[in-house]
PDB file of C-alpha atoms and ligand atoms in Angstrom:
ATOM      1  CA  MET A  24      19.407  12.654  45.715  1.00 74.00           C
ATOM      2  CA  ASN A  25      19.696  13.822  42.130  1.00 90.00           C
ATOM      3  CA  ASP A  26      21.206  17.186  41.001  1.00 93.00           C
ATOM      4  CA  SER A  27      17.893  18.790  40.238  1.00 95.00           C
ATOM      5  CA  VAL A  28      16.622  18.035  43.709  1.00 97.00           C
ATOM      6  CA  SER A  29      19.879  19.391  45.238  1.00 97.00           C
ATOM      7  CA  ALA A  30      19.495  22.557  43.168  1.00 98.00           C
ATOM      8  CA  LEU A  31      16.007  23.087  44.541  1.00 98.00           C
ATOM      9  CA  PHE A  32      17.242  22.611  48.156  1.00 98.00           C
ATOM     10  CA  ASP A  33      20.107  25.021  47.498  1.00 98.00           C
ATOM     11  CA  ALA A  34      17.770  27.623  46.180  1.00 98.00           C
ATOM     12  CA  ALA A  35      15.401  27.212  49.126  1.00 98.00           C
ATOM     13  CA  ALA A  36      18.201  27.503  51.668  1.00 98.00           C
ATOM     14  CA  GLN A  37      19.554  30.593  49.941  1.00 98.00           C
ATOM     15  CA  VAL A  38      16.274  32.455  49.685  1.00 98.00           C
ATOM     16  CA  ARG A  39      15.456  31.469  53.225  1.00 98.00           C
ATOM     17  CA  GLN A  40      18.197  33.830  54.323  1.00 98.00           C
ATOM     18  CA  GLN A  41      15.983  36.724  53.066  1.00 98.00           C
ATOM     19  CA  ALA A  42      13.072  35.714  55.247  1.00 98.00           C
ATOM     20  CA  HIS A  43      11.300  38.364  57.339  1.00 99.00           C
ATOM     21  CA  ALA A  44      10.433  36.335  60.401  1.00 98.00           C
ATOM     22  CA  PRO A  45      10.969  38.610  63.463  1.00 98.00           C
ATOM     23  CA  TYR A  46       7.960  37.362  65.342  1.00 98.00           C
ATOM     24  CA  SER A  47       8.348  33.569  65.136  1.00 98.00           C
ATOM     25  CA  GLY A  48      12.121  33.554  64.571  1.00 98.00           C
ATOM     26  CA  PHE A  49      11.285  30.690  62.065  1.00 98.00           C
ATOM     27  CA  ALA A  50      12.717  31.528  58.688  1.00 98.00           C
ATOM     28  CA  VAL A  51      11.509  29.372  55.822  1.00 98.00           C
ATOM     29  CA  GLY A  52      12.704  29.156  52.124  1.00 98.00           C
ATOM     30  CA  ALA A  53      10.826  27.475  49.282  1.00 98.00           C
ATOM     31  CA  ALA A  54      11.932  26.733  45.766  1.00 98.00           C
ATOM     32  CA  LEU A  55       9.878  25.075  42.973  1.00 98.00           C
ATOM     33  CA  ARG A  56      10.686  23.913  39.500  1.00 98.00           C
ATOM     34  CA  ALA A  57       7.973  24.825  37.001  1.00 98.00           C
ATOM     35  CA  GLU A  58       6.989  23.450  33.563  1.00 98.00           C
ATOM     36  CA  ASP A  59       9.228  26.090  31.955  1.00 98.00           C
ATOM     37  CA  GLY A  60      12.312  24.510  33.616  1.00 97.00           C
ATOM     38  CA  ARG A  61      12.948  27.540  35.754  1.00 98.00           C
ATOM     39  CA  ILE A  62      13.337  27.679  39.539  1.00 98.00           C
ATOM     40  CA  TYR A  63      11.048  30.096  41.390  1.00 98.00           C
ATOM     41  CA  VAL A  64      11.833  30.902  44.941  1.00 98.00           C
ATOM     42  CA  GLY A  65      10.078  32.540  48.007  1.00 98.00           C
ATOM     43  CA  CYS A  66      10.560  33.135  51.727  1.00 99.00           C
ATOM     44  CA  ASN A  67       8.169  33.747  54.536  1.00 98.00           C
ATOM     45  CA  VAL A  68       7.251  37.382  55.250  1.00 98.00           C
ATOM     46  CA  GLU A  69       5.719  38.001  58.653  1.00 98.00           C
ATOM     47  CA  ASN A  70       3.721  41.061  59.741  1.00 98.00           C
ATOM     48  CA  ALA A  71       3.152  42.844  63.032  1.00 98.00           C
ATOM     49  CA  ALA A  72      -0.484  42.029  62.392  1.00 98.00           C
ATOM     50  CA  TYR A  73       0.354  38.421  62.737  1.00 98.00           C
ATOM     51  CA  PRO A  74      -2.361  36.826  60.519  1.00 98.00           C
ATOM     52  CA  SER A  75      -1.147  39.088  57.665  1.00 98.00           C
ATOM     53  CA  GLY A  76       2.088  37.113  57.368  1.00 98.00           C
ATOM     54  CA  THR A  77       2.677  34.946  54.328  1.00 98.00           C
ATOM     55  CA  CYS A  78       4.429  31.573  53.773  1.00 98.00           C
ATOM     56  CA  ALA A  79       7.428  30.781  51.754  1.00 98.00           C
ATOM     57  CA  GLU A  80       5.576  28.433  49.487  1.00 98.00           C
ATOM     58  CA  GLN A  81       2.946  31.111  48.805  1.00 98.00           C
ATOM     59  CA  ALA A  82       5.618  33.528  47.821  1.00 98.00           C
ATOM     60  CA  ALA A  83       7.345  30.974  45.495  1.00 99.00           C
ATOM     61  CA  ILE A  84       3.890  30.298  43.856  1.00 99.00           C
ATOM     62  CA  ALA A  85       3.315  33.983  43.334  1.00 98.00           C
ATOM     63  CA  ALA A  86       6.737  34.261  41.730  1.00 98.00           C
ATOM     64  CA  MET A  87       5.996  31.454  39.389  1.00 98.00           C
ATOM     65  CA  ILE A  88       2.651  32.940  38.331  1.00 98.00           C
ATOM     66  CA  ALA A  89       4.352  36.365  37.788  1.00 98.00           C
ATOM     67  CA  GLY A  90       6.932  34.644  35.746  1.00 98.00           C
ATOM     68  CA  GLY A  91       4.327  33.164  33.393  1.00 98.00           C
ATOM     69  CA  ALA A  92       4.451  29.462  34.474  1.00 98.00           C
ATOM     70  CA  ARG A  93       1.464  27.527  35.709  1.00 98.00           C
ATOM     71  CA  LYS A  94       2.589  24.105  36.724  1.00 98.00           C
ATOM     72  CA  ILE A  95       4.683  22.825  39.699  1.00 98.00           C
ATOM     73  CA  GLU A  96       6.890  19.874  38.758  1.00 98.00           C
ATOM     74  CA  ALA A  97       8.708  19.669  42.130  1.00 98.00           C
ATOM     75  CA  LEU A  98       9.011  21.899  45.284  1.00 98.00           C
ATOM     76  CA  ALA A  99      11.455  21.982  48.045  1.00 98.00           C
ATOM     77  CA  VAL A 100      11.010  23.664  51.513  1.00 98.00           C
ATOM     78  CA  VAL A 101      13.654  24.281  54.104  1.00 98.00           C
ATOM     79  CA  ALA A 102      13.698  25.663  57.622  1.00 98.00           C
ATOM     80  CA  GLY A 103      15.869  25.439  60.784  1.00 98.00           C
ATOM     81  CA  SER A 104      13.463  22.799  62.227  1.00 97.00           C
ATOM     82  CA  PRO A 105      14.507  19.638  64.240  1.00 97.00           C
ATOM     83  CA  ARG A 106      12.887  17.540  61.409  1.00 98.00           C
ATOM     84  CA  PRO A 107      12.411  18.330  57.781  1.00 98.00           C
ATOM     85  CA  VAL A 108       9.689  20.950  57.395  1.00 98.00           C
ATOM     86  CA  THR A 109       6.574  20.155  55.381  1.00 98.00           C
ATOM     87  CA  PRO A 110       4.196  22.685  53.870  1.00 98.00           C
ATOM     88  CA  CYS A 111       1.398  23.840  56.217  1.00 98.00           C
ATOM     89  CA  GLY A 112      -2.160  22.871  55.462  1.00 98.00           C
ATOM     90  CA  ALA A 113      -3.029  26.083  53.764  1.00 98.00           C
ATOM     91  CA  CYS A 114       0.011  25.852  51.514  1.00 98.00           C
ATOM     92  CA  ARG A 115      -0.825  22.307  50.620  1.00 98.00           C
ATOM     93  CA  GLN A 116      -4.069  23.640  49.189  1.00 98.00           C
ATOM     94  CA  ARG A 117      -2.203  26.558  47.516  1.00 98.00           C
ATOM     95  CA  ILE A 118       0.182  24.039  45.874  1.00 98.00           C
ATOM     96  CA  ARG A 119      -2.862  21.854  44.882  1.00 98.00           C
ATOM     97  CA  GLU A 120      -3.979  24.536  42.397  1.00 98.00           C
ATOM     98  CA  PHE A 121      -0.830  24.026  40.266  1.00 98.00           C
ATOM     99  CA  ALA A 122       0.312  20.462  41.047  1.00 98.00           C
ATOM    100  CA  SER A 123      -0.572  17.013  40.084  1.00 97.00           C
ATOM    101  CA  SER A 124      -0.785  13.971  42.389  1.00 97.00           C
ATOM    102  CA  SER A 125       2.778  12.945  41.262  1.00 97.00           C
ATOM    103  CA  THR A 126       4.434  16.441  41.880  1.00 98.00           C
ATOM    104  CA  GLN A 127       7.444  15.850  44.078  1.00 98.00           C
ATOM    105  CA  ILE A 128       7.542  17.617  47.365  1.00 98.00           C
ATOM    106  CA  HIS A 129      10.907  17.556  49.207  1.00 98.00           C
ATOM    107  CA  ALA A 130      11.197  18.596  52.845  1.00 98.00           C
ATOM    108  CA  GLY A 131      14.504  19.569  54.519  1.00 98.00           C
ATOM    109  CA  ASN A 132      16.083  21.136  57.458  1.00 98.00           C
ATOM    110  CA  LEU A 133      19.475  22.941  57.924  1.00 97.00           C
ATOM    111  CA  ALA A 134      21.137  19.821  59.340  1.00 97.00           C
ATOM    112  CA  GLY A 135      20.624  18.112  56.027  1.00 96.00           C
ATOM    113  CA  ALA A 136      17.733  15.833  56.968  1.00 98.00           C
ATOM    114  CA  ARG A 137      15.519  15.124  53.982  1.00 98.00           C
ATOM    115  CA  GLN A 138      12.075  13.694  53.332  1.00 98.00           C
ATOM    116  CA  HIS A 139      10.492  13.082  50.011  1.00 98.00           C
ATOM    117  CA  PHE A 140       6.827  12.938  49.200  1.00 98.00           C
ATOM    118  CA  THR A 141       4.452  12.987  46.306  1.00 98.00           C
ATOM    119  CA  PHE A 142       1.824  15.636  46.483  1.00 98.00           C
ATOM    120  CA  ALA A 143      -0.867  13.005  46.904  1.00 98.00           C
ATOM    121  CA  ASP A 144       0.974  11.754  49.963  1.00 98.00           C
ATOM    122  CA  LEU A 145       0.496  15.184  51.675  1.00 98.00           C
ATOM    123  CA  LEU A 146      -3.014  16.015  50.518  1.00 98.00           C
ATOM    124  CA  PRO A 147      -4.936  12.857  49.409  1.00 97.00           C
ATOM    125  CA  ASP A 148      -8.424  13.143  47.874  1.00 96.00           C
ATOM    126  CA  SER A 149      -7.929  16.877  47.683  1.00 97.00           C
ATOM    127  CA  PHE A 150     -10.314  19.527  46.378  1.00 97.00           C
ATOM    128  CA  GLY A 151      -9.060  21.303  43.165  1.00 97.00           C
ATOM    129  CA  PRO A 152     -10.011  23.044  39.995  1.00 95.00           C
ATOM    130  CA  ASP A 153     -11.332  19.806  38.470  1.00 94.00           C
ATOM    131  CA  ALA A 154     -13.980  19.590  41.248  1.00 95.00           C
ATOM    132  CA  LEU A 155     -15.702  22.654  39.913  1.00 96.00           C
ATOM    133  CA  PRO A 156     -18.353  22.576  37.204  1.00 96.00           C
ATOM    134  CA  GLU A 157     -17.178  23.947  33.764  1.00 91.00           C
ATOM    135  CA  ARG A 158     -17.726  27.701  33.339  1.00 86.00           C
ATOM    136  CA  SER A 159     -19.284  28.813  30.211  1.00 78.00           C
TER     137      SER A 159
HETATM  138  N1  THU B  21       5.897  28.895  57.424  1.00 83.20           N
HETATM  139  C1  THU B  21       6.153  28.776  56.100  1.00 83.20           C
HETATM  140  O1  THU B  21       6.604  29.804  55.532  1.00 83.20           O
HETATM  141  N2  THU B  21       6.039  27.598  55.413  1.00 83.20           N
HETATM  142  C2  THU B  21       5.672  26.434  56.060  1.00 83.20           C
HETATM  143  O2  THU B  21       5.544  25.490  55.428  1.00 83.20           O
HETATM  144  C3  THU B  21       5.513  26.369  57.493  1.00 83.20           C
HETATM  145  C4  THU B  21       5.392  27.728  58.140  1.00 83.20           C
HETATM  146  C5  THU B  21       6.095  30.130  58.185  1.00 83.20           C
HETATM  147  C6  THU B  21       4.886  30.818  58.554  1.00 83.20           C
HETATM  148  C7  THU B  21       5.328  31.647  59.745  1.00 83.20           C
HETATM  149  O3  THU B  21       6.032  32.875  59.196  1.00 83.20           O
HETATM  150  C8  THU B  21       6.542  30.750  60.359  1.00 83.20           C
HETATM  151  O4  THU B  21       6.818  29.790  59.335  1.00 83.20           O
HETATM  152  C9  THU B  21       6.087  30.106  61.540  1.00 83.20           C
HETATM  153  O5  THU B  21       4.989  29.390  61.478  1.00 83.20           O
END
């Protein structure tokens, strides 16, 4: 694993410690590297009204947008799961908006298990901005 991937996993594991996950007990951290070279991070934020909770990937994407970047080059997600945690279906679609088929998605757990995917591995034949007609 190269240094830039390790840096993403480190950032994801660090922000995971800030997660607000009192209902599931499942803290998640995500870190992405954007086209500006910066790393943006996010953690899951649960809510007493359960469906109002948000995912770690969603938070990292929001941070990227607020920071002025628009393209995900690579993303890592980490949780205390038995196997490396992969983005949920809804987050795969959220990532789709700002990724390409070759965007690297790295999954990990706290024990150090790692899996590596391209975005197209996780969401083949996806629906995205290019499926919509041009707006005038
Ligand atoms: N969760 C994430 O933040 N990202 C994922 O990829 C999987 C699930 C969160 C949502 C919820 O707060 C908790 O993990 C349990 O599903």
